[in-house]
XYZ file of C-alpha atoms in Angstrom:
426
model
C 3.976 109.732 -75.702
C 7.337 109.101 -77.330
C 10.170 107.362 -75.451
C 13.188 109.345 -74.414
C 16.154 108.781 -76.696
C 18.721 106.292 -75.429
C 22.068 107.647 -74.405
C 24.860 106.569 -76.741
C 26.874 103.607 -75.537
C 30.421 104.276 -74.478
C 32.951 102.637 -76.832
C 34.260 99.315 -75.592
C 37.858 99.208 -74.504
C 39.973 96.945 -76.708
C 40.548 93.485 -75.270
C 44.013 92.829 -73.963
C 45.800 90.089 -75.919
C 45.599 86.710 -74.254
C 48.823 85.424 -72.812
C 49.914 82.209 -74.527
C 49.016 79.146 -72.499
C 51.814 76.945 -71.325
C 51.582 73.511 -72.945
C 50.011 70.883 -70.769
C 52.401 68.430 -69.168
C 52.444 65.228 -71.243
C 53.193 63.011 -68.243
C 50.392 60.900 -66.798
C 50.193 61.066 -62.982
C 51.402 57.801 -61.511
C 51.858 56.396 -58.053
C 55.116 54.750 -56.983
C 55.228 50.989 -57.362
C 55.031 48.899 -54.218
C 58.434 48.198 -52.607
C 58.008 44.461 -53.184
C 57.444 45.029 -56.901
C 60.409 47.426 -57.133
C 62.593 44.792 -55.474
C 61.436 42.157 -57.959
C 62.037 44.464 -60.945
C 65.490 45.312 -59.591
C 66.437 41.645 -59.297
C 65.127 40.819 -62.782
C 66.917 43.851 -64.248
C 70.236 42.580 -62.882
C 69.902 39.132 -64.461
C 67.728 39.802 -67.526
C 68.951 43.263 -68.543
C 72.613 43.138 -67.436
C 71.886 46.001 -65.044
C 74.980 45.477 -62.905
C 74.928 48.872 -61.192
C 71.454 48.874 -59.558
C 72.737 50.871 -56.599
C 75.212 53.708 -56.056
C 76.213 54.064 -52.407
C 72.872 53.818 -50.553
C 70.685 54.932 -53.456
C 68.948 52.694 -55.973
C 69.640 53.633 -59.598
C 66.227 52.284 -60.694
C 63.259 54.620 -60.176
C 60.203 53.353 -58.340
C 57.907 55.109 -60.808
C 57.771 55.036 -64.636
C 57.439 57.954 -67.036
C 54.072 57.466 -68.741
C 53.316 59.403 -71.958
C 50.128 59.452 -73.980
C 50.384 58.172 -77.536
C 50.146 61.661 -79.066
C 53.111 62.943 -77.040
C 55.175 59.904 -78.022
C 54.326 60.417 -81.708
C 55.483 64.029 -81.396
C 58.820 62.908 -79.953
C 59.223 60.306 -82.714
C 58.704 62.926 -85.432
C 61.161 65.326 -83.778
C 63.830 62.639 -83.271
C 63.635 61.313 -86.820
C 63.949 64.802 -88.302
C 66.863 65.606 -85.997
C 68.614 62.381 -87.057
C 68.364 63.132 -90.768
C 69.661 66.656 -90.295
C 72.575 65.767 -88.013
C 73.929 62.994 -90.247
C 73.838 65.389 -93.223
C 75.649 68.045 -91.169
C 78.294 65.540 -90.120
C 78.938 64.632 -93.748
C 79.536 68.290 -94.551
C 81.708 68.834 -91.472
C 83.980 65.962 -92.489
C 85.098 68.120 -95.398
C 85.322 71.353 -93.415
C 88.590 71.192 -91.439
C 88.357 74.971 -91.110
C 85.526 74.410 -88.609
C 87.109 71.620 -86.565
C 88.901 74.046 -84.225
C 85.540 75.576 -83.337
C 84.284 72.221 -82.030
C 86.781 71.946 -79.171
C 88.121 68.557 -80.300
C 91.476 67.147 -79.103
C 94.403 68.051 -81.343
C 95.132 64.420 -82.256
C 91.508 63.945 -83.312
C 91.658 67.048 -85.511
C 94.806 65.710 -87.178
C 93.139 62.348 -87.822
C 90.113 64.065 -89.350
C 92.309 66.266 -91.525
C 94.147 63.219 -92.939
C 90.964 61.232 -93.624
C 89.318 61.202 -97.038
C 86.193 63.358 -96.544
C 84.264 61.729 -99.398
C 84.915 58.081 -98.495
C 81.564 56.633 -97.329
C 81.197 55.726 -93.649
C 79.613 52.294 -93.646
C 77.619 51.063 -90.690
C 74.373 51.685 -88.869
C 73.861 55.142 -87.359
C 72.699 54.868 -83.757
C 71.807 58.156 -82.016
C 70.014 59.279 -78.852
C 68.336 62.683 -78.509
C 67.711 63.858 -74.938
C 64.308 65.553 -74.672
C 62.839 67.622 -71.844
C 59.355 69.037 -71.640
C 59.406 72.759 -70.828
C 57.038 75.689 -70.422
C 57.353 76.215 -74.196
C 56.998 72.581 -75.283
C 59.613 69.932 -76.046
C 63.286 70.878 -76.165
C 66.492 68.873 -76.454
C 69.475 69.497 -74.207
C 71.905 67.531 -76.378
C 72.357 64.640 -78.796
C 74.475 61.555 -78.167
C 75.699 60.871 -81.687
C 78.979 59.173 -80.750
C 78.355 56.329 -78.248
C 74.819 56.628 -76.826
C 74.466 54.725 -73.568
C 71.521 53.402 -71.567
C 70.672 50.814 -74.192
C 70.167 47.895 -71.808
C 67.971 49.899 -69.432
C 65.964 51.378 -72.313
C 65.357 47.930 -73.817
C 64.695 45.768 -70.771
C 63.328 47.986 -68.023
C 60.102 49.120 -69.808
C 59.178 45.513 -70.544
C 59.536 44.596 -66.859
C 57.687 47.635 -65.509
C 54.803 47.536 -68.020
C 53.656 44.260 -66.457
C 52.657 46.230 -63.344
C 51.177 49.349 -65.009
C 47.933 48.318 -66.747
C 47.036 50.039 -69.997
C 50.625 50.826 -70.986
C 53.282 49.416 -73.268
C 57.014 49.911 -73.783
C 58.025 52.710 -76.136
C 60.046 50.166 -78.133
C 62.826 47.602 -77.991
C 65.990 49.583 -78.686
C 68.427 46.663 -78.630
C 66.335 44.547 -80.988
C 65.944 47.420 -83.444
C 69.672 48.087 -83.345
C 70.694 44.425 -83.688
C 68.291 43.856 -86.586
C 69.629 46.873 -88.472
C 73.267 45.875 -87.893
C 72.721 42.351 -89.220
C 70.497 43.314 -92.152
C 73.408 43.931 -94.538
C 75.826 41.299 -93.172
C 76.330 37.712 -94.335
C 74.721 34.800 -92.517
C 76.294 34.026 -89.110
C 78.468 37.168 -89.159
C 81.269 37.807 -86.694
C 80.692 41.127 -84.894
C 83.286 42.801 -82.653
C 81.823 44.787 -79.751
C 84.518 47.341 -78.947
C 84.425 49.021 -75.538
C 86.460 50.059 -72.511
C 86.685 46.583 -71.018
C 87.803 47.812 -67.572
C 84.515 49.644 -66.955
C 81.630 47.473 -65.794
C 79.007 50.032 -66.832
C 80.341 49.827 -70.408
C 80.688 46.065 -70.234
C 77.060 45.615 -69.180
C 75.819 47.484 -72.256
C 77.957 45.447 -74.639
C 77.064 42.170 -72.930
C 73.371 42.943 -73.372
C 73.859 43.840 -77.043
C 75.901 40.659 -77.528
C 73.026 38.540 -76.219
C 70.581 40.175 -78.597
C 72.926 39.721 -81.570
C 73.396 36.064 -80.673
C 69.630 35.621 -80.580
C 69.640 36.756 -84.209
C 72.356 34.230 -85.109
C 75.509 36.355 -84.972
C 78.878 35.380 -83.482
C 80.221 38.072 -81.155
C 83.517 39.041 -79.543
C 83.625 41.435 -76.594
C 86.937 43.241 -77.049
C 88.970 46.367 -76.430
C 89.809 48.589 -79.423
C 93.424 47.587 -78.766
C 92.503 44.026 -79.849
C 91.628 45.135 -83.393
C 93.960 45.719 -86.323
C 93.038 47.689 -89.437
C 94.536 46.951 -92.851
C 93.306 48.759 -95.953
C 89.996 49.513 -94.273
C 89.375 45.950 -93.097
C 89.243 45.054 -89.387
C 90.541 41.843 -87.842
C 91.023 40.538 -84.317
C 94.474 39.790 -82.957
C 94.263 38.389 -79.439
C 95.724 35.488 -77.480
C 92.444 33.596 -77.747
C 91.208 34.519 -81.225
C 92.371 36.001 -84.503
C 90.837 36.645 -87.882
C 88.609 39.101 -89.743
C 85.354 40.501 -88.392
C 82.287 41.447 -90.440
C 81.295 44.530 -88.422
C 82.431 46.634 -85.472
C 80.082 48.124 -82.872
C 81.885 50.839 -80.955
C 81.100 51.819 -77.372
C 84.393 53.608 -76.840
C 84.255 57.439 -76.899
C 85.867 59.040 -79.929
C 87.869 61.538 -77.864
C 89.532 58.637 -76.026
C 90.910 57.158 -79.259
C 94.263 59.021 -79.185
C 95.059 57.251 -75.881
C 95.258 53.910 -77.704
C 98.522 52.401 -79.020
C 99.257 53.411 -82.587
C 99.537 49.739 -83.643
C 95.775 49.257 -83.359
C 95.192 51.852 -86.087
C 92.739 53.994 -84.136
C 92.708 56.673 -86.843
C 90.769 54.231 -89.056
C 87.649 54.932 -86.986
C 87.700 58.471 -88.410
C 87.921 57.241 -92.006
C 85.607 55.519 -94.433
C 86.279 51.811 -93.826
C 85.367 48.645 -95.699
C 84.343 46.923 -92.471
C 81.132 48.628 -91.245
C 81.568 50.573 -88.004
C 78.711 51.760 -85.813
C 79.174 54.537 -85.058
C 82.084 55.951 -87.063
C 84.203 58.225 -84.899
C 83.388 61.131 -87.204
C 80.216 61.321 -85.072
C 82.387 63.311 -82.652
C 81.906 66.278 -85.009
C 78.278 66.554 -83.912
C 78.685 65.048 -80.437
C 80.525 68.224 -79.447
C 78.190 70.655 -77.745
C 79.941 73.377 -79.749
C 78.363 71.941 -82.909
C 75.761 74.790 -82.975
C 78.578 77.330 -83.262
C 79.218 76.041 -86.802
C 75.629 76.230 -88.069
C 75.781 79.651 -89.690
C 78.781 78.527 -91.760
C 77.206 75.278 -92.983
C 75.165 74.772 -96.146
C 73.154 71.972 -94.501
C 69.734 73.246 -93.336
C 69.006 72.443 -89.690
C 65.458 73.709 -89.047
C 64.538 71.098 -86.426
C 67.777 71.602 -84.516
C 67.305 75.367 -84.552
C 63.750 74.959 -83.243
C 64.450 72.456 -80.458
C 67.965 73.143 -79.129
C 68.197 76.174 -76.811
C 70.378 79.047 -77.958
C 74.028 77.978 -77.667
C 76.921 80.437 -77.552
C 80.638 80.592 -76.979
C 81.086 81.575 -73.300
C 83.147 84.564 -74.408
C 80.136 85.998 -76.250
C 77.672 86.198 -73.324
C 77.756 87.563 -69.777
C 77.109 84.265 -68.058
C 78.857 85.395 -64.871
C 76.143 87.946 -64.062
C 73.086 85.960 -65.099
C 71.280 82.757 -64.176
C 69.942 82.499 -67.736
C 72.881 80.462 -69.034
C 73.929 76.861 -68.415
C 77.633 76.044 -68.750
C 78.565 72.715 -70.347
C 81.870 71.123 -71.415
C 82.048 70.554 -75.165
C 82.680 66.821 -74.760
C 81.021 66.256 -71.400
C 78.870 63.176 -70.814
C 76.300 62.022 -68.237
C 75.683 65.605 -67.104
C 79.188 65.918 -65.687
C 80.530 69.413 -64.952
C 77.279 71.153 -65.904
C 76.740 74.431 -64.029
C 73.177 75.681 -63.447
C 72.626 78.619 -61.096
C 70.727 77.545 -57.996
C 71.103 73.843 -58.863
C 74.841 73.114 -59.003
C 76.622 73.412 -55.666
C 78.550 76.613 -54.947
C 81.833 74.699 -54.781
C 81.293 72.991 -58.153
C 80.030 76.224 -59.737
C 83.181 78.057 -58.669
C 85.407 75.294 -60.029
C 83.535 75.163 -63.346
C 83.579 78.962 -63.716
C 87.329 78.912 -63.223
C 87.739 76.260 -65.947
C 85.479 78.144 -68.349
C 87.515 81.321 -67.854
C 90.778 79.445 -68.477
C 89.642 77.324 -71.432
C 86.525 78.910 -72.972
C 87.041 77.141 -76.317
C 86.257 73.820 -74.603
C 82.899 74.987 -73.215
C 79.511 76.348 -74.278
C 76.872 78.534 -72.694
C 73.365 77.255 -73.392
C 70.195 79.242 -72.769
C 68.423 77.875 -69.694
C 64.902 76.451 -69.986
C 62.259 75.711 -67.335
C 61.718 71.942 -67.239
C 58.256 70.550 -66.531
C 58.308 68.367 -63.401
C 56.540 65.051 -62.965
C 54.344 64.954 -59.868
C 54.822 61.815 -57.776
C 52.622 61.937 -54.703
C 53.595 65.053 -52.791
C 56.975 65.425 -54.509
C 58.228 66.474 -57.923
C 60.838 64.848 -60.117
C 62.365 66.029 -63.360
C 62.205 63.644 -66.334
C 64.618 63.327 -69.209
C 63.589 61.189 -72.185
C 66.303 59.987 -74.558
C 64.774 58.914 -77.881
C 66.936 56.520 -79.909
C 67.044 56.408 -83.682
C 68.538 53.671 -85.859
C 69.310 54.843 -89.386
C 66.886 57.702 -88.873
C 63.966 55.701 -87.442
C 62.896 55.936 -83.789
C 63.143 52.603 -81.952
C 62.558 53.381 -78.272
C 63.409 55.608 -75.330
C 65.586 55.835 -72.211
C 64.050 57.546 -69.187
C 65.822 59.281 -66.317
C 64.283 60.929 -63.250
C 66.114 63.487 -61.122
C 65.182 65.262 -57.917
C 66.516 68.526 -59.345
C 66.401 70.002 -62.868
C 69.699 68.408 -63.904
C 70.002 64.933 -65.401
C 73.372 63.633 -64.231
C 74.868 60.485 -62.718
C 72.554 60.823 -59.704
C 69.390 60.605 -61.830
C 67.569 57.268 -61.707
C 66.762 55.037 -64.651
C 63.032 55.021 -65.356
C 60.925 52.988 -67.766
C 59.279 55.049 -70.516
C 55.774 53.704 -71.112
C 53.092 54.710 -73.607
C 49.371 54.581 -72.852
C 47.456 52.178 -75.092
């Protein structure tokens, strides 16, 4: 007896495309350090790392937990940072000779005049020291900005990881930023060079950075002078000190004085020289302000310099007049020359009072602001709470040398965020 024929199978429905998986968080889960250990680290940071502001009001500025990355994630950040550094220095060189784009950047008028008078082809001598601020998001790593002018956090980034790693087995510091910077600065200088560390001497948070750098330079055999830019004189591209306690030429200048503040200095100190190619090496030259401006992306389509890494990692950035930021929470408002997260407006994060004030300023002076596409930052789980990490990767002459960690209780890294050691798993 023959078997009955099988009924034909119904055609299979096509499979729905798989939704892309969000990248796994690169942060290792960690428990907070014991209060006694945090207290010890805090005390050592004050005396060993020149961390003179360990507390603001009743809040410690040093986090009780580190940011721990696996080696693969750190390597990824290193590659990104080094590519970003090469591209941004090349773009700055082109922008020096493009005064037609300087208005777009939202720079002070006196700075634009100084740039216009400077020789755009004169080489800017000196080590390039940059920090790129990374955030992990639901689409991978992104940068919120680059500190190409006067990157801060150097003492915390250099000393804090070394202290914290002693209490987190199986980890190491991401690098020694200050040592990498000092070594590069001295590499091309004569033996026992005299280095001027220029900063706003009235600000203790600036002074602590320069004091820490001075100690590291002295360990390498340099002579240092901690001075205000008003103490320097420039003649034919050469810098010299003129103070009541010391006078004479210097072999290099390290600048921790924001470029946009330069026009406030007396004309006798020759502040416009920082925007020119000088014979005395300056780190960083004030021409870095061209890319420090958060309106730098608005010039990209008019530059010849390719910027593929910047285009991939920096969120879409627009002139506020070109997007409807008032009716959407998709845009973050930032001042072109803002620092330390000041005056950043994020819907649902920034207070209503501050948001109203910032919106008013943006409407009045849109050419001094940008709207940046908002991203969803990946939080770090600490016990039952979540904190939002920011990782600033430093480069010296295009090579990554270490990282500066910050932890915030909300997705905004500002002056209330705490300094955190960035550690790498062995």
